[in-house]
Tab-separated table of C-alpha atoms and ligand atoms in Angstrom:
chain	number	residue	atom	x	y	z
A	1	UNK	CA	-51.557	48.376	55.328
A	2	UNK	CA	-52.917	45.466	53.308
A	3	UNK	CA	-51.445	45.292	49.813
A	4	UNK	CA	-53.548	44.135	46.913
A	5	UNK	CA	-52.410	40.891	45.349
A	6	UNK	CA	-52.648	39.545	41.820
A	7	UNK	CA	-51.827	36.223	40.238
A	8	UNK	CA	-49.211	36.724	37.569
A	9	UNK	CA	-48.129	34.237	34.925
A	10	UNK	CA	-44.458	33.278	35.180
A	11	UNK	CA	-44.437	32.569	31.449
A	12	UNK	CA	-46.122	35.486	29.753
A	13	UNK	CA	-46.526	37.998	32.572
A	14	UNK	CA	-50.302	38.302	32.235
A	15	UNK	CA	-52.357	39.008	35.371
A	16	UNK	CA	-55.330	37.022	36.637
A	17	UNK	CA	-57.607	38.148	39.478
A	18	UNK	CA	-57.649	34.745	41.152
A	19	UNK	CA	-55.557	31.605	41.151
A	20	UNK	CA	-56.264	29.158	38.359
A	21	UNK	CA	-54.583	25.975	37.195
A	22	UNK	CA	-53.560	27.594	33.935
A	23	UNK	CA	-52.865	31.067	32.620
A	24	UNK	CA	-55.928	32.630	30.970
A	25	UNK	CA	-53.684	34.434	28.476
A	26	UNK	CA	-51.091	31.907	27.299
A	27	UNK	CA	-52.679	28.745	28.740
A	28	UNK	CA	-49.429	27.669	30.414
A	29	UNK	CA	-50.216	25.164	33.123
A	30	UNK	CA	-49.473	25.957	36.774
A	31	UNK	CA	-47.654	29.168	35.921
A	32	UNK	CA	-49.655	31.633	38.030
A	33	UNK	CA	-47.845	32.998	41.074
A	34	UNK	CA	-49.248	35.306	43.697
A	35	UNK	CA	-47.688	38.762	43.776
A	36	UNK	CA	-48.201	41.773	45.983
A	37	UNK	CA	-48.985	44.970	44.099
A	38	UNK	CA	-47.200	48.088	45.259
A	39	UNK	CA	-49.159	51.338	45.633
A	40	UNK	CA	-49.235	52.816	42.175
A	41	UNK	CA	-47.583	56.006	41.005
A	42	UNK	CA	-44.951	56.319	43.708
A	43	UNK	CA	-41.747	55.862	41.733
A	44	UNK	CA	-42.619	57.277	38.322
A	45	UNK	CA	-40.522	60.306	37.422
A	46	UNK	CA	-42.336	63.179	35.676
A	47	UNK	CA	-41.801	63.247	31.922
A	48	UNK	CA	-40.535	66.319	30.099
A	49	UNK	CA	-41.300	66.879	26.398
A	50	UNK	CA	-38.317	67.895	24.255
A	51	UNK	CA	-38.039	68.957	20.584
A	52	UNK	CA	-37.454	65.871	18.437
A	53	UNK	CA	-34.380	67.509	16.846
A	54	UNK	CA	-32.779	67.566	20.270
A	55	UNK	CA	-33.538	63.905	20.773
A	56	UNK	CA	-31.988	63.065	17.400
A	57	UNK	CA	-28.875	64.980	18.401
A	58	UNK	CA	-28.747	62.837	21.522
A	59	UNK	CA	-28.640	59.568	19.616
A	60	UNK	CA	-25.307	58.099	20.538
A	61	UNK	CA	-23.038	55.976	18.466
A	62	UNK	CA	-22.316	52.381	19.414
A	63	UNK	CA	-19.027	51.860	21.221
A	64	UNK	CA	-17.126	48.786	19.988
A	65	UNK	CA	-16.627	46.026	22.540
A	66	UNK	CA	-13.526	44.883	20.686
A	67	UNK	CA	-14.995	41.438	20.077
A	68	UNK	CA	-15.500	41.360	16.276
A	69	UNK	CA	-18.300	38.776	16.322
A	70	UNK	CA	-20.213	40.483	19.136
A	71	UNK	CA	-19.748	43.870	17.464
A	72	UNK	CA	-21.007	42.449	14.180
A	73	UNK	CA	-24.260	41.302	15.816
A	74	UNK	CA	-24.646	44.570	17.721
A	75	UNK	CA	-24.079	46.602	14.581
A	76	UNK	CA	-20.869	48.171	15.859
A	77	UNK	CA	-20.974	47.828	19.628
A	78	UNK	CA	-22.917	48.784	22.728
A	79	UNK	CA	-24.864	52.027	22.655
A	80	UNK	CA	-24.285	54.045	25.858
A	81	UNK	CA	-27.411	54.055	28.005
A	82	UNK	CA	-28.825	50.968	26.313
A	83	UNK	CA	-29.914	47.704	27.878
A	84	UNK	CA	-29.073	44.406	26.229
A	85	UNK	CA	-30.216	40.958	27.284
A	86	UNK	CA	-28.085	37.963	26.340
A	87	UNK	CA	-30.314	34.912	26.540
A	88	UNK	CA	-29.312	31.298	26.268
A	89	UNK	CA	-29.649	27.900	27.872
A	90	UNK	CA	-27.551	27.189	30.952
A	91	UNK	CA	-24.046	26.109	29.974
A	92	UNK	CA	-24.037	27.583	26.475
A	93	UNK	CA	-21.353	30.095	27.466
A	94	UNK	CA	-23.100	33.373	28.307
A	95	UNK	CA	-20.871	34.117	31.297
A	96	UNK	CA	-17.779	33.281	29.279
A	97	UNK	CA	-18.831	35.495	26.377
A	98	UNK	CA	-19.597	38.486	28.567
A	99	UNK	CA	-16.527	38.147	30.768
A	100	UNK	CA	-14.337	38.086	27.677
A	101	UNK	CA	-16.181	41.003	26.075
A	102	UNK	CA	-16.110	43.052	29.256
A	103	UNK	CA	-12.377	42.483	29.674
A	104	UNK	CA	-11.963	43.733	26.136
A	105	UNK	CA	-14.033	46.890	26.769
A	106	UNK	CA	-12.148	47.410	30.041
A	107	UNK	CA	-8.946	48.123	28.127
A	108	UNK	CA	-10.368	51.553	27.475
A	109	UNK	CA	-13.097	52.140	30.058
A	110	UNK	CA	-14.192	51.194	33.556
A	111	UNK	CA	-16.363	48.068	33.537
A	112	UNK	CA	-18.221	46.208	36.252
A	113	UNK	CA	-19.121	42.528	36.246
A	114	UNK	CA	-21.840	41.747	38.785
A	115	UNK	CA	-22.039	38.048	39.493
A	116	UNK	CA	-25.311	37.126	41.126
A	117	UNK	CA	-24.982	33.420	40.464
A	118	UNK	CA	-21.407	32.345	40.921
A	119	UNK	CA	-19.005	33.496	43.619
A	120	UNK	CA	-16.463	36.202	42.850
A	121	UNK	CA	-13.783	33.553	43.234
A	122	UNK	CA	-15.369	31.331	40.583
A	123	UNK	CA	-15.522	34.219	38.142
A	124	UNK	CA	-11.966	35.261	38.954
A	125	UNK	CA	-10.746	31.700	38.354
A	126	UNK	CA	-12.495	31.681	34.990
A	127	UNK	CA	-10.933	35.028	34.125
A	128	UNK	CA	-7.532	33.638	35.046
A	129	UNK	CA	-8.091	30.547	32.931
A	130	UNK	CA	-9.242	32.668	30.010
A	131	UNK	CA	-6.248	34.944	30.477
A	132	UNK	CA	-8.454	38.015	30.569
A	133	UNK	CA	-7.729	40.758	33.000
A	134	UNK	CA	-7.646	44.524	32.886
A	135	UNK	CA	-6.987	47.024	35.667
A	136	UNK	CA	-10.299	48.726	35.038
A	137	UNK	CA	-12.381	45.539	35.079
A	138	UNK	CA	-14.186	45.348	38.407
A	139	UNK	CA	-15.915	42.339	39.861
A	140	UNK	CA	-18.518	42.060	42.603
A	141	UNK	CA	-20.675	39.204	43.844
A	142	UNK	CA	-24.008	40.797	44.623
A	143	UNK	CA	-27.679	39.873	44.310
A	144	UNK	CA	-29.276	42.937	45.878
A	145	UNK	CA	-30.344	45.481	43.303
A	146	UNK	CA	-30.032	48.561	45.564
A	147	UNK	CA	-26.466	47.552	46.357
A	148	UNK	CA	-25.718	47.016	42.658
A	149	UNK	CA	-26.992	50.538	42.019
A	150	UNK	CA	-24.753	51.799	44.839
A	151	UNK	CA	-21.784	50.206	43.043
A	152	UNK	CA	-22.775	52.073	39.889
A	153	UNK	CA	-22.641	55.272	41.954
A	154	UNK	CA	-19.210	54.455	43.322
A	155	UNK	CA	-17.534	53.144	40.151
A	156	UNK	CA	-19.410	54.974	37.381
A	157	UNK	CA	-18.641	52.192	34.879
A	158	UNK	CA	-19.177	52.584	31.136
A	159	UNK	CA	-20.517	49.031	30.907
A	160	UNK	CA	-22.039	46.802	33.565
A	161	UNK	CA	-22.855	43.122	33.152
A	162	UNK	CA	-25.427	41.593	35.511
A	163	UNK	CA	-25.155	37.803	35.508
A	164	UNK	CA	-28.019	36.935	35.741
A	165	UNK	CA	-31.196	39.028	35.863
A	166	UNK	CA	-33.060	36.020	37.276
A	167	UNK	CA	-30.923	35.966	40.398
A	168	UNK	CA	-30.926	39.639	41.342
A	169	UNK	CA	-33.442	40.780	43.882
A	170	UNK	CA	-34.990	44.082	44.865
A	171	UNK	CA	-36.385	43.978	48.442
A	172	UNK	CA	-38.425	47.124	47.713
A	173	UNK	CA	-40.583	45.194	45.251
A	174	UNK	CA	-42.268	43.176	47.970
A	175	UNK	CA	-42.365	39.972	45.929
A	176	UNK	CA	-40.421	36.760	46.318
A	177	UNK	CA	-37.038	36.366	44.543
A	178	UNK	CA	-37.224	34.587	41.221
A	179	UNK	CA	-40.780	35.640	40.379
A	180	UNK	CA	-41.656	37.359	37.150
A	181	UNK	CA	-42.422	40.501	39.145
A	182	UNK	CA	-38.877	40.576	40.512
A	183	UNK	CA	-37.260	39.958	37.157
A	184	UNK	CA	-39.390	42.603	35.507
A	185	UNK	CA	-39.023	45.073	38.376
A	186	UNK	CA	-35.244	44.689	38.548
A	187	UNK	CA	-34.910	44.980	34.778
A	188	UNK	CA	-37.100	48.090	34.804
A	189	UNK	CA	-34.971	49.650	37.498
A	190	UNK	CA	-31.776	48.877	35.568
A	191	UNK	CA	-33.280	50.330	32.381
A	192	UNK	CA	-33.874	53.526	34.351
A	193	UNK	CA	-30.288	53.535	35.639
A	194	UNK	CA	-28.933	52.941	32.129
A	195	UNK	CA	-30.862	55.887	30.696
A	196	UNK	CA	-30.064	58.175	33.625
A	197	UNK	CA	-26.329	57.424	33.749
A	198	UNK	CA	-25.560	56.570	30.134
A	199	UNK	CA	-24.117	53.254	31.296
A	200	UNK	CA	-24.534	50.280	28.934
A	201	UNK	CA	-26.249	47.520	30.852
A	202	UNK	CA	-25.931	43.918	29.725
A	203	UNK	CA	-28.167	41.383	31.428
A	204	UNK	CA	-27.722	37.626	31.277
A	205	UNK	CA	-31.060	35.854	30.963
A	206	UNK	CA	-31.533	32.124	31.234
A	207	UNK	CA	-33.707	30.589	28.615
A	208	UNK	CA	-35.871	27.527	29.014
A	209	UNK	CA	-35.882	24.563	26.654
A	210	UNK	CA	-38.692	26.000	24.506
A	211	UNK	CA	-36.596	29.088	23.843
A	212	UNK	CA	-38.420	31.670	25.917
A	213	UNK	CA	-36.513	33.792	28.391
A	214	UNK	CA	-37.178	31.814	31.557
A	215	UNK	CA	-40.287	33.243	33.118
A	216	UNK	CA	-40.566	36.699	31.729
A	217	UNK	CA	-40.957	37.089	28.038
A	218	UNK	CA	-41.932	40.580	29.203
A	219	UNK	CA	-38.219	41.327	29.525
A	220	UNK	CA	-37.997	41.512	25.747
A	221	UNK	CA	-40.317	44.528	25.704
A	222	UNK	CA	-38.386	46.407	28.362
A	223	UNK	CA	-34.940	46.345	26.848
A	224	UNK	CA	-33.372	47.731	23.668
A	225	UNK	CA	-31.671	44.613	22.435
A	226	UNK	CA	-32.161	40.895	22.921
A	227	UNK	CA	-29.390	38.576	21.797
A	228	UNK	CA	-29.833	34.828	21.647
A	229	UNK	CA	-26.769	32.695	22.270
A	230	UNK	CA	-27.216	29.172	20.968
A	231	UNK	CA	-25.215	26.083	20.360
A	232	UNK	CA	-25.395	22.379	20.036
A	233	UNK	CA	-24.262	20.569	23.171
A	234	UNK	CA	-22.171	18.174	21.081
A	235	UNK	CA	-20.457	20.764	18.954
A	236	UNK	CA	-18.108	23.577	19.817
A	237	UNK	CA	-19.944	26.004	17.550
A	238	UNK	CA	-21.909	28.836	19.193
A	239	UNK	CA	-24.145	31.280	17.379
A	240	UNK	CA	-25.112	34.724	18.497
A	241	UNK	CA	-28.095	36.458	16.924
A	242	UNK	CA	-30.085	39.592	17.616
A	243	UNK	CA	-33.723	38.695	18.217
A	244	UNK	CA	-34.613	42.319	18.829
A	245	UNK	CA	-32.355	45.272	18.169
A	246	UNK	CA	-33.487	48.863	18.555
A	247	UNK	CA	-30.268	50.228	17.066
A	248	UNK	CA	-29.726	48.048	14.049
A	249	UNK	CA	-30.343	44.959	12.010
A	250	UNK	CA	-31.431	41.610	13.404
A	251	UNK	CA	-29.927	39.806	10.425
A	252	UNK	CA	-26.339	39.508	11.519
A	253	UNK	CA	-24.915	36.278	12.832
A	254	UNK	CA	-21.962	35.977	15.187
A	255	UNK	CA	-20.061	32.705	15.302
A	256	UNK	CA	-17.763	31.392	17.998
A	257	UNK	CA	-16.041	28.179	18.875
A	258	UNK	CA	-15.925	27.132	22.523
A	259	UNK	CA	-12.539	25.705	23.331
A	260	UNK	CA	-9.970	25.379	26.067
A	261	UNK	CA	-9.273	29.095	25.973
A	262	UNK	CA	-12.908	30.148	25.981
A	263	UNK	CA	-14.805	31.520	23.024
A	264	UNK	CA	-12.916	32.259	19.856
A	265	UNK	CA	-14.573	34.131	16.994
A	266	UNK	CA	-15.008	32.295	13.705
A	267	UNK	CA	-14.413	34.859	10.956
A	268	UNK	CA	-14.523	32.312	8.143
A	269	UNK	CA	-17.222	29.774	9.044
A	270	UNK	CA	-17.546	28.213	5.600
A	271	UNK	CA	-13.925	27.118	5.584
A	272	UNK	CA	-14.493	25.595	9.032
A	273	UNK	CA	-17.636	23.724	8.008
A	274	UNK	CA	-16.019	22.273	4.922
A	275	UNK	CA	-12.651	21.448	6.501
A	276	UNK	CA	-13.399	17.746	7.063
A	277	UNK	CA	-15.278	17.143	3.858
A	278	UNK	CA	-14.366	14.084	1.797
A	279	UNK	CA	-14.899	14.954	-1.852
A	280	UNK	CA	-16.065	12.237	-4.206
A	281	UNK	CA	-18.243	10.429	-1.679
A	282	UNK	CA	-21.824	9.834	-2.828
A	283	UNK	CA	-24.402	11.642	-0.719
A	284	UNK	CA	-22.328	14.756	-0.019
A	285	UNK	CA	-23.414	18.099	-1.441
A	286	UNK	CA	-22.263	21.609	-0.531
A	287	UNK	CA	-24.902	24.306	-0.233
A	288	UNK	CA	-24.584	28.017	0.441
A	289	UNK	CA	-27.266	28.697	3.047
A	290	UNK	CA	-28.184	31.908	4.771
A	291	UNK	CA	-28.303	32.561	8.458
A	292	UNK	CA	-29.733	36.028	8.713
A	293	UNK	CA	-27.673	37.828	6.104
A	294	UNK	CA	-24.555	35.819	6.568
A	295	UNK	CA	-23.964	33.224	3.857
A	296	UNK	CA	-22.545	29.954	5.134
A	297	UNK	CA	-21.343	27.063	3.045
A	298	UNK	CA	-22.431	23.836	4.658
A	299	UNK	CA	-22.148	20.210	3.716
A	300	UNK	CA	-25.435	18.349	3.382
A	301	UNK	CA	-24.970	14.619	3.729
A	302	UNK	CA	-27.436	11.894	2.908
A	303	UNK	CA	-27.298	8.182	3.480
A	304	UNK	CA	-29.872	5.999	1.775
A	305	UNK	CA	-29.868	2.314	2.702
A	306	UNK	CA	-32.315	-0.467	1.824
A	307	UNK	CA	-34.679	-1.465	4.579
A	308	UNK	CA	-37.162	-4.247	5.166
A	309	UNK	CA	-38.976	-2.390	7.925
A	310	UNK	CA	-42.630	-1.606	7.214
A	311	UNK	CA	-41.911	2.065	7.908
A	312	UNK	CA	-38.269	2.721	7.065
A	313	UNK	CA	-36.502	5.233	9.259
A	314	UNK	CA	-35.964	8.834	8.302
A	315	UNK	CA	-33.724	11.108	10.306
A	316	UNK	CA	-33.007	14.779	9.750
A	317	UNK	CA	-30.194	16.460	11.651
A	318	UNK	CA	-29.784	20.201	11.342
A	319	UNK	CA	-32.872	20.560	9.186
A	320	UNK	CA	-36.589	20.161	9.578
A	321	UNK	CA	-37.942	16.607	9.335
A	322	UNK	CA	-41.107	17.829	7.633
A	323	UNK	CA	-39.029	19.613	4.996
A	324	UNK	CA	-37.099	16.399	4.318
A	325	UNK	CA	-40.318	14.401	3.963
A	326	UNK	CA	-41.569	16.960	1.463
A	327	UNK	CA	-38.385	16.833	-0.619
A	328	UNK	CA	-38.532	13.018	-0.633
A	329	UNK	CA	-42.146	13.100	-1.800
A	330	UNK	CA	-41.261	15.500	-4.635
A	331	UNK	CA	-38.302	13.303	-5.627
A	332	UNK	CA	-40.607	10.316	-5.889
A	333	UNK	CA	-43.462	12.049	-7.665
A	334	UNK	CA	-41.567	14.334	-10.028
A	335	UNK	CA	-38.165	12.718	-10.533
A	336	UNK	CA	-39.066	9.043	-10.309
A	337	UNK	CA	-36.628	8.472	-7.453
A	338	UNK	CA	-38.395	6.093	-5.141
A	339	UNK	CA	-36.815	5.866	-1.708
A	340	UNK	CA	-40.024	4.723	-0.030
A	341	UNK	CA	-38.495	1.341	0.870
A	342	UNK	CA	-35.212	2.768	2.080
A	343	UNK	CA	-33.907	4.266	5.264
A	344	UNK	CA	-33.020	7.910	4.660
A	345	UNK	CA	-30.715	9.897	6.908
A	346	UNK	CA	-29.875	13.493	6.121
A	347	UNK	CA	-27.558	15.685	8.163
A	348	UNK	CA	-26.131	19.162	7.933
A	349	UNK	CA	-22.621	18.842	9.317
A	350	UNK	CA	-20.913	21.057	11.865
A	351	UNK	CA	-23.876	21.618	14.168
A	352	UNK	CA	-25.522	24.185	11.888
A	353	UNK	CA	-29.320	24.336	11.713
A	354	UNK	CA	-30.725	25.225	8.348
A	355	UNK	CA	-34.089	26.903	8.726
A	356	UNK	CA	-34.632	28.132	5.176
A	357	UNK	CA	-35.622	26.457	1.907
A	358	UNK	CA	-32.345	27.318	0.142
A	359	UNK	CA	-30.934	23.897	1.034
A	360	UNK	CA	-33.846	21.934	-0.540
A	361	UNK	CA	-32.023	21.290	-3.795
A	362	UNK	CA	-28.902	20.128	-1.970
A	363	UNK	CA	-30.992	17.803	0.213
A	364	UNK	CA	-32.690	16.346	-2.880
A	365	UNK	CA	-29.447	15.788	-4.727
A	366	UNK	CA	-27.624	14.425	-1.696
A	367	UNK	CA	-30.390	11.826	-1.355
A	368	UNK	CA	-30.279	11.060	-5.077
A	369	UNK	CA	-26.495	10.868	-5.002
A	370	UNK	CA	-26.496	8.405	-2.123
A	371	UNK	CA	-29.345	6.351	-3.599
A	372	UNK	CA	-27.590	5.994	-6.939
A	373	UNK	CA	-24.023	5.798	-5.647
A	374	UNK	CA	-22.958	8.645	-7.913
A	375	UNK	CA	-20.908	11.367	-6.271
A	376	UNK	CA	-21.513	15.029	-6.980
A	377	UNK	CA	-18.529	16.908	-8.462
A	378	UNK	CA	-16.335	18.293	-5.680
A	379	UNK	CA	-16.252	21.832	-7.086
A	380	UNK	CA	-20.061	22.143	-7.356
A	381	UNK	CA	-22.432	23.929	-4.982
A	382	UNK	CA	-26.179	24.247	-5.310
A	383	UNK	CA	-28.994	26.263	-3.847
A	384	UNK	CA	-32.687	26.532	-4.571
A	385	UNK	CA	-36.094	25.795	-3.172
A	386	UNK	CA	-37.889	22.678	-4.360
A	387	UNK	CA	-41.591	23.371	-4.928
A	388	UNK	CA	-44.310	20.755	-4.499
A	389	UNK	CA	-44.766	20.679	-8.278
A	390	UNK	CA	-41.140	19.674	-8.692
A	391	UNK	CA	-40.178	23.162	-9.851
A	392	UNK	CA	-37.010	24.874	-8.687
A	393	UNK	CA	-37.395	28.334	-7.218
A	394	UNK	CA	-34.840	30.987	-6.645
A	395	UNK	CA	-34.107	31.769	-2.997
A	396	UNK	CA	-33.369	35.139	-1.503
A	397	UNK	CA	-29.887	36.637	-1.773
A	398	UNK	CA	-28.708	34.000	-4.245
A	399	UNK	CA	-25.993	36.403	-5.395
A	400	UNK	CA	-24.487	36.655	-1.911
A	401	UNK	CA	-24.529	32.894	-1.592
A	402	UNK	CA	-22.809	32.341	-4.907
A	403	UNK	CA	-20.140	34.947	-4.168
A	404	UNK	CA	-19.306	33.115	-0.961
A	405	UNK	CA	-19.027	29.856	-2.924
A	406	UNK	CA	-16.746	31.488	-5.497
A	407	UNK	CA	-14.609	32.956	-2.727
A	408	UNK	CA	-14.015	29.473	-1.343
A	409	UNK	CA	-12.886	28.131	-4.678
A	410	UNK	CA	-16.030	26.447	-5.971
A	411	UNK	CA	-16.203	26.595	-9.764
A	412	UNK	CA	-19.742	25.462	-10.623
A	413	UNK	CA	-23.179	26.035	-9.193
A	414	UNK	CA	-26.495	24.374	-9.915
A	415	UNK	CA	-29.290	26.928	-9.554
A	416	UNK	CA	-32.915	27.511	-10.572
A	417	UNK	CA	-33.441	29.019	-14.011
A	418	UNK	CA	-34.332	32.473	-12.699
A	419	UNK	CA	-31.158	32.845	-10.632
A	420	UNK	CA	-29.066	35.990	-11.211
A	421	UNK	CA	-25.810	35.989	-13.177
A	422	UNK	CA	-22.811	34.240	-11.732
A	423	UNK	CA	-20.032	36.029	-9.897
A	424	UNK	CA	-16.578	35.871	-11.500
A	425	UNK	CA	-15.009	32.442	-11.416
A	426	UNK	CA	-18.267	30.509	-11.101
A	427	UNK	CA	-20.099	28.764	-13.930
A	428	UNK	CA	-23.844	28.326	-13.510
A	429	UNK	CA	-25.830	25.270	-14.524
A	430	UNK	CA	-29.498	26.182	-14.569
A	431	UNK	CA	-32.401	23.793	-14.113
A	432	UNK	CA	-36.143	24.407	-14.075
A	433	UNK	CA	-37.246	21.266	-12.280
A	434	UNK	CA	-36.000	18.676	-9.877
A	435	UNK	CA	-36.054	16.085	-12.665
A	436	UNK	CA	-33.867	18.286	-14.827
A	437	UNK	CA	-31.497	18.907	-11.918
A	438	UNK	CA	-31.056	15.173	-11.487
A	439	UNK	CA	-30.468	14.642	-15.218
A	440	UNK	CA	-28.022	17.500	-15.164
A	441	UNK	CA	-25.807	15.506	-12.924
A	442	UNK	CA	-26.258	12.458	-15.102
A	443	UNK	CA	-28.226	10.753	-12.428
A	444	UNK	CA	-30.289	7.976	-13.835
A	445	UNK	CA	-33.018	8.151	-11.296
A	446	UNK	CA	-33.783	4.612	-10.340
A	447	UNK	CA	-35.448	2.919	-7.435
A	448	UNK	CA	-33.190	1.664	-4.696
A	449	UNK	CA	-32.671	-2.106	-4.881
A	450	UNK	CA	-34.161	-3.613	-1.763
B	1	TYD	P1	-20.605	29.364	30.942
B	1	TYD	O1	-20.052	30.617	30.392
B	1	TYD	O2	-20.530	29.177	32.413
B	1	TYD	O3	-22.131	29.182	30.469
B	1	TYD	P2	-23.465	29.932	30.961
B	1	TYD	O4	-23.069	31.179	31.659
B	1	TYD	O5	-24.238	30.171	29.686
B	1	TYD	O6	-24.209	28.990	31.849
B	1	TYD	O7	-19.838	28.182	30.195
B	1	TYD	C1	-20.441	26.963	30.070
B	1	TYD	C2	-19.581	25.862	29.545
B	1	TYD	O8	-18.513	26.265	28.752
B	1	TYD	C3	-19.033	25.066	30.672
B	1	TYD	O9	-19.682	23.809	30.634
B	1	TYD	C4	-17.599	24.883	30.383
B	1	TYD	C5	-17.414	25.410	29.001
B	1	TYD	N1	-16.170	26.168	28.867
B	1	TYD	C6	-15.192	25.730	28.005
B	1	TYD	O10	-15.325	24.724	27.326
B	1	TYD	N2	-14.026	26.457	27.882
B	1	TYD	C7	-13.827	27.574	28.613
B	1	TYD	O11	-12.741	28.193	28.471
B	1	TYD	C8	-14.857	28.027	29.501
B	1	TYD	C9	-14.677	29.251	30.334
B	1	TYD	C10	-16.011	27.299	29.589
B	2	MG	MG1	-23.302	31.677	33.657
């Protein structure tokens, strides 16, 4: 029998009737791959309506994995019968994270680690190096989906990790390994197994440079939870976030450090980020920023040096370059601080990326501090958005941020006028504009000598 074929985009999963040089849906270039369509309707189980009250009664509680940072992001743990994808770039530590977590779960339940990428020996060596082992942690090197399902039959694990979804293969699907059809088909099949057996399925998914799950973004729609595991190649810090979470918030942040003994949770990130700070150095400002709901105290550093170049350099590390340019423009226009003839480098230390405007004020004052050579008091933090009119605006969850600062022993905070009252132990200095903020610190805004 001749099967019908379609051309399916490896990026977005859209179908096209004929081959084209680019995807008609997402316009990715050269992403269409021929796939054979299976006869429709063969494998779909009949649905049975149930009273909603019954379904509510069925909702199961998350089961802790025993890894505090992972459990924080999951909102308690893995929900039985759920499917979770852990996405991240190759080498970020997905296999390490899941092997450690699975070993932890395996203290109380049968767990299966399916390695479809590395050999069983490689995984076992890693487990040995990490010092994780449990009698009920099972390991199998397998890429064939039907055989993985057979192992689920035999072992009946509570949790199964499949590392990775891109390397498992279902011969019944009639498409080539590695195609979006395979990834989607295998994930679909595993979703079915999870629901039918109540096993928690965790899939590793490789992510491409632009942040999409390699090939199938469609995976995100199939599963209950998508976690993104990220980190800077040059730093030990790793961040785990929920991008999608059917059972809870997507605002929690998990933090780990990758070291000799694998991934270690970071329960007190602010203390870590500020550990190497040198107080009293011009250009250094501490800011409580938010990542999701988790307040983090980070050090914002600026270095302003005279330049004779026609276009002096500007670098921004850990924050958006456009945001820096905007803050510099406001400093010039509304505070009379002209750094147009100077090189300006701004960095958030520790490998953190600040993606919210709460650090604007700290960036502005770090630049001003470096430009004028006046250090900012060591016990001062600041947070606020700098508007284009030079006004300071309150940022969300200012209270949480200030409490974190107070907890770490900071005594003063510079905030926009509308900010809420200070937590105990913290004195607030309020400013309405960027100019006032600079005066507050007795900065005599002056152009950089060049
Ligand atoms: P890995 O978990 O294999 O990443 P992924 O599955 O996301 O591709 O780990 C990747 C890196 O982590 C690897 O380059 C080595 C490093 N690593 C450590 O630094 N310490 C350790 O204890 C382990 C297991 C790995
Ligand atoms: Mg891996």
